[in-house]
CSV table of C-alpha atoms in Angstrom, one decimal:
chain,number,residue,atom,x,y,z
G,1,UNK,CA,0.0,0.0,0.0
G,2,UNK,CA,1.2,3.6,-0.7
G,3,UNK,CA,-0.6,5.3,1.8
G,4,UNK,CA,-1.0,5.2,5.5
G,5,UNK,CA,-4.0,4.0,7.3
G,6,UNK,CA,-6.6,7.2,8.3
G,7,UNK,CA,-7.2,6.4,11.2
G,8,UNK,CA,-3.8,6.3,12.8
G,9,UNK,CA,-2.5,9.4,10.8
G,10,UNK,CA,-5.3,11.2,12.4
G,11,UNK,CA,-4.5,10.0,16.2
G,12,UNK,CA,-0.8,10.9,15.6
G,13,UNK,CA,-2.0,14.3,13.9
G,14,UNK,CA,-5.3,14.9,15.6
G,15,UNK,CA,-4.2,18.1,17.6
G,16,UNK,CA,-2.7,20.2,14.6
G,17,UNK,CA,-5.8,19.5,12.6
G,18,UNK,CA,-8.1,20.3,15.2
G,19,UNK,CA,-6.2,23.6,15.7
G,20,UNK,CA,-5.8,24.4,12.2
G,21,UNK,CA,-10.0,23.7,11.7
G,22,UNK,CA,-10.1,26.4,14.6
G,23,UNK,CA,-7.9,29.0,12.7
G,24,UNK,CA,-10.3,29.4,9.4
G,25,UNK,CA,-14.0,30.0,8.6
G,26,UNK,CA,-15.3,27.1,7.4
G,27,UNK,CA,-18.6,27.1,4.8
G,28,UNK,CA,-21.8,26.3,6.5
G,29,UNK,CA,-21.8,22.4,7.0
G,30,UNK,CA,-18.4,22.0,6.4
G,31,UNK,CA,-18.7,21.6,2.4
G,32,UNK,CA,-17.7,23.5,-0.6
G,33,UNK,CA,-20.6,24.2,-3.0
G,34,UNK,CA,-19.4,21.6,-5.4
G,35,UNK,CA,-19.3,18.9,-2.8
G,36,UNK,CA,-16.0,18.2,-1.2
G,37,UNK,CA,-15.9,17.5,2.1
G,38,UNK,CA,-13.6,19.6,4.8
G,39,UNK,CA,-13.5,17.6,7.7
G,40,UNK,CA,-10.4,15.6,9.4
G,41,UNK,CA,-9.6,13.6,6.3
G,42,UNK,CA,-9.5,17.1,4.6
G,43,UNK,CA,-7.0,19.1,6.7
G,44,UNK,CA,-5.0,16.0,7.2
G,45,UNK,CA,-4.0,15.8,3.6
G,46,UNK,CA,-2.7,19.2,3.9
G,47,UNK,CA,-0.4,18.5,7.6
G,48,UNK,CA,1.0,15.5,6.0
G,49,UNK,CA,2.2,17.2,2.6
G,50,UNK,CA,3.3,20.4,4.8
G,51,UNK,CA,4.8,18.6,8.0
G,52,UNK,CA,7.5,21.0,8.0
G,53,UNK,CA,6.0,24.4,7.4
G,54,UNK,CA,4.2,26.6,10.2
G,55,UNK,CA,0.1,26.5,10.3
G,56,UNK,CA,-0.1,29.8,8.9
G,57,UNK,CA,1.6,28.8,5.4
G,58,UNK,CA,-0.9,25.5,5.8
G,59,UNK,CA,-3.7,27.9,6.1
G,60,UNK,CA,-2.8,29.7,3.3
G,61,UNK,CA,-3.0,27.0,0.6
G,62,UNK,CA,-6.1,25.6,2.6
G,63,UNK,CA,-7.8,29.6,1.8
G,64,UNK,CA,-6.5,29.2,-1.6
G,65,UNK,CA,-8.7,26.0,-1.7
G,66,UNK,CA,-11.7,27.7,-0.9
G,67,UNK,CA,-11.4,30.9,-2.8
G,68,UNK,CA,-10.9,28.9,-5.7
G,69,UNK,CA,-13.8,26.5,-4.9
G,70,UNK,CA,-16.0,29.3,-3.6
G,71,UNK,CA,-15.7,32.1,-7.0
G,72,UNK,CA,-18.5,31.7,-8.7
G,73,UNK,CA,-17.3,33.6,-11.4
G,74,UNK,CA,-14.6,31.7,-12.7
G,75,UNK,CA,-13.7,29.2,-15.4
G,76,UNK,CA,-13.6,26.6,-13.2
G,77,UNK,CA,-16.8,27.3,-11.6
G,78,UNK,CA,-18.5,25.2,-14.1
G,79,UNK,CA,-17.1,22.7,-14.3
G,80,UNK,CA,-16.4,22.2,-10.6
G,81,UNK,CA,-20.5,22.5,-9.9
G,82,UNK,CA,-20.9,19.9,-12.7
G,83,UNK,CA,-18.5,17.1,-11.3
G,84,UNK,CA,-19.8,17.9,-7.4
G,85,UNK,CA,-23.6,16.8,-9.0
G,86,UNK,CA,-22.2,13.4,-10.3
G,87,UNK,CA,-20.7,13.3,-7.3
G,88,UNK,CA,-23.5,13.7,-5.1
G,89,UNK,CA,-25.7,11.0,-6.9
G,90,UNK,CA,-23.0,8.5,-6.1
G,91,UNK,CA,-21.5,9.3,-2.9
G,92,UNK,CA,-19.7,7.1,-1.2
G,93,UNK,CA,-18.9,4.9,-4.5
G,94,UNK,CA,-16.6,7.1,-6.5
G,95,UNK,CA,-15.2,4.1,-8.8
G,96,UNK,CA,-15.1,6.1,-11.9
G,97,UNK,CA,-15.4,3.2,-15.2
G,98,UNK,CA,-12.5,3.4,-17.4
G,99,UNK,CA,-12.3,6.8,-18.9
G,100,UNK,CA,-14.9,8.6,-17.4
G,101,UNK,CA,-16.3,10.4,-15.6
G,102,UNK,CA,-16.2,12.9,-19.2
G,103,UNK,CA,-18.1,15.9,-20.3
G,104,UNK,CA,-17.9,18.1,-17.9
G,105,UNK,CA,-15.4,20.3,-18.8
G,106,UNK,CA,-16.5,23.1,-22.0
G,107,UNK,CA,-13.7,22.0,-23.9
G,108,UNK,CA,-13.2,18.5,-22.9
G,109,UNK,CA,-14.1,17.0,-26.2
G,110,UNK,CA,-12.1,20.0,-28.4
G,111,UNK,CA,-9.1,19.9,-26.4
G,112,UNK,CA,-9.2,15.7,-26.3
G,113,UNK,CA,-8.7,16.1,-30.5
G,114,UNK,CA,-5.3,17.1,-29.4
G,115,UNK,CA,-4.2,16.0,-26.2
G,116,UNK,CA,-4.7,12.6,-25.0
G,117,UNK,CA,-4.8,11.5,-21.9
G,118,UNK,CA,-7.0,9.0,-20.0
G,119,UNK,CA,-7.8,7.2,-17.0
G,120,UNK,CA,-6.5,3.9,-17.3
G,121,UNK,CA,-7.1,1.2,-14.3
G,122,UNK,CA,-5.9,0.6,-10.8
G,123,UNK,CA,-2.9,-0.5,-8.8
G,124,UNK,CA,-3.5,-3.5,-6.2
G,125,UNK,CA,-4.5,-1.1,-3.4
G,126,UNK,CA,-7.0,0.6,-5.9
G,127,UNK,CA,-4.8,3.6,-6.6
G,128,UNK,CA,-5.7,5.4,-9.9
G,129,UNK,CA,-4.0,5.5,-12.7
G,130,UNK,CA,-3.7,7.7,-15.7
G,131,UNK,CA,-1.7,8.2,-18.9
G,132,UNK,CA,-0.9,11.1,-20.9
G,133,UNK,CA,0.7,10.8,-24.2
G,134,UNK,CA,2.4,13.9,-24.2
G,135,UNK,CA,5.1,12.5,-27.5
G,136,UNK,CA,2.1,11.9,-29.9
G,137,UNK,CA,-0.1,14.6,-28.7
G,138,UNK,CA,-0.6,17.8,-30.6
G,139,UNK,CA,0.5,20.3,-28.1
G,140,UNK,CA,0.7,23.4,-30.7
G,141,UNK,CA,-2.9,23.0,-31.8
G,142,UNK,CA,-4.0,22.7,-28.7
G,143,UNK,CA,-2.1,25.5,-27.7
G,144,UNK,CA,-3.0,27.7,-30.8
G,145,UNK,CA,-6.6,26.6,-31.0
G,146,UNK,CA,-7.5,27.1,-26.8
G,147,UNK,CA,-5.0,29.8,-25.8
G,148,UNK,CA,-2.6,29.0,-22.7
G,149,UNK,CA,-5.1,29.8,-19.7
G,150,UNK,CA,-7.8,27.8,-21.1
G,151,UNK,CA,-5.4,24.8,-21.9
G,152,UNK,CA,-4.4,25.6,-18.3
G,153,UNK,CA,-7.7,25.5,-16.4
G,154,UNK,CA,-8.2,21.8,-18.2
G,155,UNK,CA,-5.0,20.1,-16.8
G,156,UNK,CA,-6.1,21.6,-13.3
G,157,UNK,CA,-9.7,19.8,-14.2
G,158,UNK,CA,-8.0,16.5,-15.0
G,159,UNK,CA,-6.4,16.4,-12.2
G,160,UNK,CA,-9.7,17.2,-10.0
G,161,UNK,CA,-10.8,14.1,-11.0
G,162,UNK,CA,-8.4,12.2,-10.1
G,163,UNK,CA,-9.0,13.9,-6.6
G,164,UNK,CA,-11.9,13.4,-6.3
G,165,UNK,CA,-11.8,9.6,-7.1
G,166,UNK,CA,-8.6,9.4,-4.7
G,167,UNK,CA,-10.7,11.1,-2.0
G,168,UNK,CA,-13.6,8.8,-2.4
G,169,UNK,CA,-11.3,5.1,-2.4
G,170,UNK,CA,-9.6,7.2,0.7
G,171,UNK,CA,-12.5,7.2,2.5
G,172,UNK,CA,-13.8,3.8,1.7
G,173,UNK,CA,-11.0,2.6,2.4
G,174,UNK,CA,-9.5,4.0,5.6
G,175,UNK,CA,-5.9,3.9,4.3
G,176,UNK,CA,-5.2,7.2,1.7
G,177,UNK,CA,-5.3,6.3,-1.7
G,178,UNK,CA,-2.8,8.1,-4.0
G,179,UNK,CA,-2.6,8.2,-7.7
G,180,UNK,CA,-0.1,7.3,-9.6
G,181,UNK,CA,0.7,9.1,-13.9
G,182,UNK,CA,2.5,7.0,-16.6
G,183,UNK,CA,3.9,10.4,-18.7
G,184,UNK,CA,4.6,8.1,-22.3
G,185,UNK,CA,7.0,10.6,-23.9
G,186,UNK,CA,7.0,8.1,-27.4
G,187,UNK,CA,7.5,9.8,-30.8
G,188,UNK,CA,8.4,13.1,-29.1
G,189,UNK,CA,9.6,15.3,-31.3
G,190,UNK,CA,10.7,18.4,-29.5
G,191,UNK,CA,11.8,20.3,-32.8
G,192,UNK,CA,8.1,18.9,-34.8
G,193,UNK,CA,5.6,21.2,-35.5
G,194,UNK,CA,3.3,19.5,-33.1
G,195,UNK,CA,5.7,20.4,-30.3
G,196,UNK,CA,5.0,23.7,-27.8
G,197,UNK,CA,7.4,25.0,-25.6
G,198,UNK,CA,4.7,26.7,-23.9
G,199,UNK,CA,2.8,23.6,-22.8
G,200,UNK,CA,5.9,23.0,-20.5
G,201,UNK,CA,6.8,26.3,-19.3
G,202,UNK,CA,3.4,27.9,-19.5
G,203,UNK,CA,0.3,25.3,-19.1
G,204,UNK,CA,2.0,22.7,-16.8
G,205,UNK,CA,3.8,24.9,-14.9
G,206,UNK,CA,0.9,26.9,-13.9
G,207,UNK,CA,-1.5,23.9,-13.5
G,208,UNK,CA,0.9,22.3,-11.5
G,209,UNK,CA,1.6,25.2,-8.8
G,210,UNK,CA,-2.5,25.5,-8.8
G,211,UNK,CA,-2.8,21.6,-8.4
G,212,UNK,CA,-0.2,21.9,-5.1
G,213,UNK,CA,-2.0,24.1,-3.2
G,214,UNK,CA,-5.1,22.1,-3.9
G,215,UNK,CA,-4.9,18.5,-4.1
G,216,UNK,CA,-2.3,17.6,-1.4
G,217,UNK,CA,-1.1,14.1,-0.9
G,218,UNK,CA,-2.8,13.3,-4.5
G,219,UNK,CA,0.0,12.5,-6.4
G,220,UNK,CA,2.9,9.5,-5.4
G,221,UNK,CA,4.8,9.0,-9.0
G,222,UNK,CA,4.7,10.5,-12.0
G,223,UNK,CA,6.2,7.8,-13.9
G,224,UNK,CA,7.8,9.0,-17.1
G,225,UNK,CA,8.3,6.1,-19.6
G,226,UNK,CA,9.8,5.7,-23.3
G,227,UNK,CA,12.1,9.0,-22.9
G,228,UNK,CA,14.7,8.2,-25.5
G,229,UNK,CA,16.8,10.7,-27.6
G,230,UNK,CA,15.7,14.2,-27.9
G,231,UNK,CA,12.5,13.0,-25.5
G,232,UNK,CA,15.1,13.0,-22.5
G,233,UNK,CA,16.0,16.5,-22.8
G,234,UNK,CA,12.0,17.3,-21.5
G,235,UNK,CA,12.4,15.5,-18.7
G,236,UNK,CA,14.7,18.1,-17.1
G,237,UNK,CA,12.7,20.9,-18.7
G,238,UNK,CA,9.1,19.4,-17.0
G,239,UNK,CA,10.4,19.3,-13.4
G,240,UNK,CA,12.2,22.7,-13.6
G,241,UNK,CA,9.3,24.4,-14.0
G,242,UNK,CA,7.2,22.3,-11.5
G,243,UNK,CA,6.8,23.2,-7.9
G,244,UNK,CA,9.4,20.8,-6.1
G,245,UNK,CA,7.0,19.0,-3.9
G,246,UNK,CA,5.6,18.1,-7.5
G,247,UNK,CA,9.0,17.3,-9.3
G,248,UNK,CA,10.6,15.0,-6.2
G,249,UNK,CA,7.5,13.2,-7.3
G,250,UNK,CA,9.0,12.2,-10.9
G,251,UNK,CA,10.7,9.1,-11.8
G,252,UNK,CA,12.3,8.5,-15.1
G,253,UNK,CA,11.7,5.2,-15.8
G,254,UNK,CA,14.6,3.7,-17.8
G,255,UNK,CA,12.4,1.6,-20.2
G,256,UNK,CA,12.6,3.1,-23.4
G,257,UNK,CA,10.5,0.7,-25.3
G,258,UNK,CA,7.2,-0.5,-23.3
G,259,UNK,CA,5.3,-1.5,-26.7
G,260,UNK,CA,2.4,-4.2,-27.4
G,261,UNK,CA,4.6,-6.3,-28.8
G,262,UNK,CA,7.2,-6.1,-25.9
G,263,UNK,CA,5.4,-6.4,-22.6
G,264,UNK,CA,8.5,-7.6,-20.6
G,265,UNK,CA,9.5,-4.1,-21.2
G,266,UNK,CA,6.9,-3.2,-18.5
G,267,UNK,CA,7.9,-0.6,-16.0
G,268,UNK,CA,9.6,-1.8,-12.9
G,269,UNK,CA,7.6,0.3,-11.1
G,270,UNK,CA,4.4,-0.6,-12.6
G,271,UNK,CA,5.3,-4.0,-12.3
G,272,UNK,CA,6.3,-3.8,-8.7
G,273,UNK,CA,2.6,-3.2,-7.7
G,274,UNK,CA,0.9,-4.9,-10.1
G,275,UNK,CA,0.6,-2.3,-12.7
G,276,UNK,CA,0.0,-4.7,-16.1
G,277,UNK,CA,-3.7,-4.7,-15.7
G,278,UNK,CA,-3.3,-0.7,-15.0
G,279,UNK,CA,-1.9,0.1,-18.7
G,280,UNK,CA,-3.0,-0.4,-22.2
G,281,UNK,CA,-1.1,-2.7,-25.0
G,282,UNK,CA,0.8,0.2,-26.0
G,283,UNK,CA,2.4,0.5,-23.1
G,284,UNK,CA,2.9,-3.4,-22.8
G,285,UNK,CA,0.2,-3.9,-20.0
G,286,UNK,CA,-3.2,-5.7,-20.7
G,287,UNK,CA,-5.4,-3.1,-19.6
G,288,UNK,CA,-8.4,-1.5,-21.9
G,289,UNK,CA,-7.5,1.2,-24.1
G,290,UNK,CA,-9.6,4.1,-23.6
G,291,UNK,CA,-10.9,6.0,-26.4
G,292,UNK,CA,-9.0,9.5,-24.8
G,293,UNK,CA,-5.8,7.8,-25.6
G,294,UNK,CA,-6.1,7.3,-29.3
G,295,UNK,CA,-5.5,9.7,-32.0
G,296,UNK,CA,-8.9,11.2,-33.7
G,297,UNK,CA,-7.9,9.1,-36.8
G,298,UNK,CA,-8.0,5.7,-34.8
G,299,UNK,CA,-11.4,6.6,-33.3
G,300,UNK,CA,-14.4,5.1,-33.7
G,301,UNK,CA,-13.8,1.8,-35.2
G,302,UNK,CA,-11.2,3.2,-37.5
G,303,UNK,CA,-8.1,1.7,-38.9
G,304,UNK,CA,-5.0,2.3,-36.8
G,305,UNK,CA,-2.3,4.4,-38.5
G,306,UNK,CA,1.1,2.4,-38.6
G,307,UNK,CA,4.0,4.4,-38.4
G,308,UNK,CA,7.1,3.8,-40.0
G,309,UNK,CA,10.7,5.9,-39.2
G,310,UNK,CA,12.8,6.5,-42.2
G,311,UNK,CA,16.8,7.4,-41.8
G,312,UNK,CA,18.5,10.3,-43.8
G,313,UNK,CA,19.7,9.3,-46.7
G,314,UNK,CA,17.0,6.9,-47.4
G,315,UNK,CA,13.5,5.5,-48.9
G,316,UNK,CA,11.3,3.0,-47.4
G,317,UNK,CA,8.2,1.0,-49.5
G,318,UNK,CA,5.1,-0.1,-48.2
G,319,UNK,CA,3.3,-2.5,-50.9
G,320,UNK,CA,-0.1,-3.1,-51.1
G,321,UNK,CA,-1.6,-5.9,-53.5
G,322,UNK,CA,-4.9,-5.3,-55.6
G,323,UNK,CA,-6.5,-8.1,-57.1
G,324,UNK,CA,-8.9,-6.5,-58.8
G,325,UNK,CA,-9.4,-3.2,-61.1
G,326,UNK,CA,-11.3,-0.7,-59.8
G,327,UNK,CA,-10.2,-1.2,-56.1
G,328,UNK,CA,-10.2,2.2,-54.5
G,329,UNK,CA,-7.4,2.5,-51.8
G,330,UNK,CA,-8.0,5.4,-48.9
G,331,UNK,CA,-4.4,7.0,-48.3
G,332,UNK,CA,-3.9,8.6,-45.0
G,333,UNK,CA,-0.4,9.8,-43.8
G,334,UNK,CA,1.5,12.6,-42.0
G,335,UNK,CA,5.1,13.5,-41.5
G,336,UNK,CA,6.4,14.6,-38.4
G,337,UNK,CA,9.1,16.9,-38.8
G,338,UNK,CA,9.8,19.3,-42.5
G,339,UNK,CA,8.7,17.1,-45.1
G,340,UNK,CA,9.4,13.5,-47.6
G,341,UNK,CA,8.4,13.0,-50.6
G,342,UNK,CA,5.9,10.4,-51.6
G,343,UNK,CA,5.2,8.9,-54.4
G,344,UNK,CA,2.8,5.8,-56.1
G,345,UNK,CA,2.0,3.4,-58.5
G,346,UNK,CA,0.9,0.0,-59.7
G,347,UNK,CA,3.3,-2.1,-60.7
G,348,UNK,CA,2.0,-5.1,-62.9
G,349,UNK,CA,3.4,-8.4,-61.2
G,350,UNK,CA,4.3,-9.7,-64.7
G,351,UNK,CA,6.8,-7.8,-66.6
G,352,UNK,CA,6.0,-8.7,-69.7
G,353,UNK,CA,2.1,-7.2,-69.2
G,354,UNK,CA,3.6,-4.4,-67.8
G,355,UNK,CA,1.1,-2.0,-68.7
G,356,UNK,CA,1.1,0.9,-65.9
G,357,UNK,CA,-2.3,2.7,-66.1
G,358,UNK,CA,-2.0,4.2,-62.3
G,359,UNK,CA,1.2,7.0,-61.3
G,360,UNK,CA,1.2,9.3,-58.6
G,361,UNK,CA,4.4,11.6,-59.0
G,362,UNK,CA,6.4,12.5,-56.4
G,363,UNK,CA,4.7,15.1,-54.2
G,364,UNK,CA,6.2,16.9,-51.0
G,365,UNK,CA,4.2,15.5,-47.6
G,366,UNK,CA,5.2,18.2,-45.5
G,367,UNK,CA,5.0,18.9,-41.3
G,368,UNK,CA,1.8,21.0,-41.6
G,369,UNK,CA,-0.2,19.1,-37.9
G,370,UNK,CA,-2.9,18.0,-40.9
G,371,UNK,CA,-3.1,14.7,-41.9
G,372,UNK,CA,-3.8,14.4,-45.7
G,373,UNK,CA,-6.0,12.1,-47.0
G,374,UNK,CA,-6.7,10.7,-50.5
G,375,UNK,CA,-9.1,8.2,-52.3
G,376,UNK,CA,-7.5,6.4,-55.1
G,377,UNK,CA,-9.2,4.3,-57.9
G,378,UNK,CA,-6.6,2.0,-58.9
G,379,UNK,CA,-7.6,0.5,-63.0
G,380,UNK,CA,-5.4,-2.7,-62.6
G,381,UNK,CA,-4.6,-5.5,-60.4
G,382,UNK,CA,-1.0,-5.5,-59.5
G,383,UNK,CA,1.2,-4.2,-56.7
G,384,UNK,CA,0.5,-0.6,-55.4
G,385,UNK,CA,3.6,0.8,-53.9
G,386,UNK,CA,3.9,3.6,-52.0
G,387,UNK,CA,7.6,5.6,-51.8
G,388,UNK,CA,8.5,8.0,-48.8
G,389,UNK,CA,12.0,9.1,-49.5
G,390,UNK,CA,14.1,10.9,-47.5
G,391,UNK,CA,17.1,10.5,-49.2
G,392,UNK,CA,17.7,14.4,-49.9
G,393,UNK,CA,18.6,14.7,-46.1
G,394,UNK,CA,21.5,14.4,-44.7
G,395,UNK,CA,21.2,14.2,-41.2
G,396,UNK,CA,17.5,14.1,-39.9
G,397,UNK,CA,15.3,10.9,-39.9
G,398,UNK,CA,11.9,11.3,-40.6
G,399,UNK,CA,8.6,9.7,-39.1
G,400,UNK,CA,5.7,8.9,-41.4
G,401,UNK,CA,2.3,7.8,-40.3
């Protein structure tokens, strides 16, 4: 277990609790408008996080609490009053299913188009945990699309809800239940078009000083996983900006490929308490994959996209074969970083009826965050092959989905 058990943390604390209740005016019936409860298990959070600091620095992050809880004029206040209603219908049984609870944030479907991040299952002791896939995610949409304070005001929400469903197993419990963040840092391209600087500096560093003064013995691990190459670099960038009671909380997990295909590549951590259940296939667990976690192409049914890395100085082929004329073939792809060049056509598996009716010429598939898509009506049976070259560049590998 990762947390103590309530009831002795409160004998051993009892007395600074009870005199920090006595220092601060208190709503009437000791509850926020949107349903959190400020009694002992409330204020103990906050003694255990802040052991060292005087009461009147404890007091101050419990009054930033309830301002922020109490403005009714706020961003948040929305969305706040709209999870405290779904949790009031089911008090006392907070076990949020597998991506949910949704739709209660304004922008929670816009902003899931770009960033994706889910709720993904449980450790042993029933402590939550979520994944974010900051390497695939299109942070400079998301940050050009929503601006920085409302990209801002959603992680805070995310991390509510983990809160509030901590909160919940806490006091169902009796021992406190912490949650635990797998940060998959795959296909991170921090020089790619779909990269924002300001996601780190500006939208997690904000979120993440709002999040410490509210949600207080929340958070045991933030687990970062798959931080190869250039994705290493944002590990130091992340925790610098982060409050240090949040960055002690990091651990760069040294598995740098935790893939379906791989699942011994599990994170030792993970795997310590029971974690395979906890994470998708991707990630090399046999957990659900939620639908927040997938890319708006691979949504609903669709195809996944497969995604291929090609080296400077070189081509790669896909082949597809067509037994019959007339097929049409949906194309699909994107480049991460400046551009290829891609190219098609139908290539007769017998030479001698080599008769090529179908040619795409080359054409630059460049880093533009769209993904481009085309129908094709191929007129003969044969081989369609597809070219991506990237053999004008010297030095810079390209990825292709």
């Amino acid at each position: 277990m990762l947390g103590g058990k309530v009831s002795d943390l409160l004998e051993e604390h009892g007395e600074r609790i009870s005199r920090l209740k006595s220092s601060i005016d208190l709503p009437d019936g000791g509850i926020t408008p949107d349903g959190i409860e400020l009694d002992d298990v409330f204020f103990l959070r906050y003694v255990l996080s802040n052991k060292d600091k005087e009461d009147e620095k404890i007091l101050e992050k419990i009054q930033f609490n309830l301002d922020y809880r109490m403005e009714t004029d706020s961003p948040q206040s929305t969305w706040l009053m709209s999870l405290g209603k779904e949790m009031r219908s089911i008090h006392g049984s907070t076990y949020y299913p597998v991506g949910s609870p949704t739709n209660h944030h304004p922008l929670e479907a816009a902003i899931s188009e770009h960033l994706f991040s889910a709720y993904t299952g449980d450790l042993r002791d029933g402590e939550p945990v979520s994944v974010v896939r900051v390497g695939i995610s299109d942070l400079n949409t998301l940050i050009s699309e929503h601006g920085k304070d409302a990209v801002t005001d959603f992680l805070v929400y995310e991390k509510e809800k983990v809160f509030r469903t901590c909160d919940a197993r806490t006091r169902e419990s009796g021992s406190i239940v912490k949650a635990v963040t797998v940060m998959d840092l795959s296909d991170l391209n921090p020089f790619g078009k779909r990269f924002s600087r300001d996601f780190i500096t500006k939208c997690i560093a904000k979120s993440s000083s709002i999040a410490s003064k509210l949600y207080p013995q929340m958070q045991v691990y933030t687990v970062v996983i798959n931080a190869s190459g250039s994705a290493s670099m944002l590990y130091g960038l992340i925790t610098s900006v982060m409050p240090k009671s949040s960055a002690d909380k990091f651990i760069k997990c040294g598995v740098k490929g935790a893939t379906e295909s791989n699942n011994g590549a599990l994170c030792p951590f993970l795997d310590m308490y029971d974690g395979l259940s906890a994470v998708p296939a991707f990630l090399g667990g046999t957990g659900e994959m939620p639908e927040g976690l997938l890319p708006p192409s691979e949504r609903d049914g669709r195809v996944p996209m497969s995604k291929i890395k090609i080296k400077a100085r070189s081509k790669r082929m896909i082949k597809i074969h067509i037994d019959e004329a007339g097929t049409e073939v949906k194309f699909e792809s994107k480049v991460d970083g400046h551009h290829v060049i891609v190219s098609a056509e139908v290539i007769s598996p017998t030479r001698e009826n080599f008769n090529m009716q179908f040619n795409m010429p080359p054409t630059q598939l460049r880093d533009t965050n769209d993904l481009v898509s085309v129908t094709w009506t191929i007129p003969e049976t044969g081989n369609l092959v597809v070219t991506f070259d990237n053999s004008f560049s010297k030095l810079t590998s390209k990825t292709v989905w």
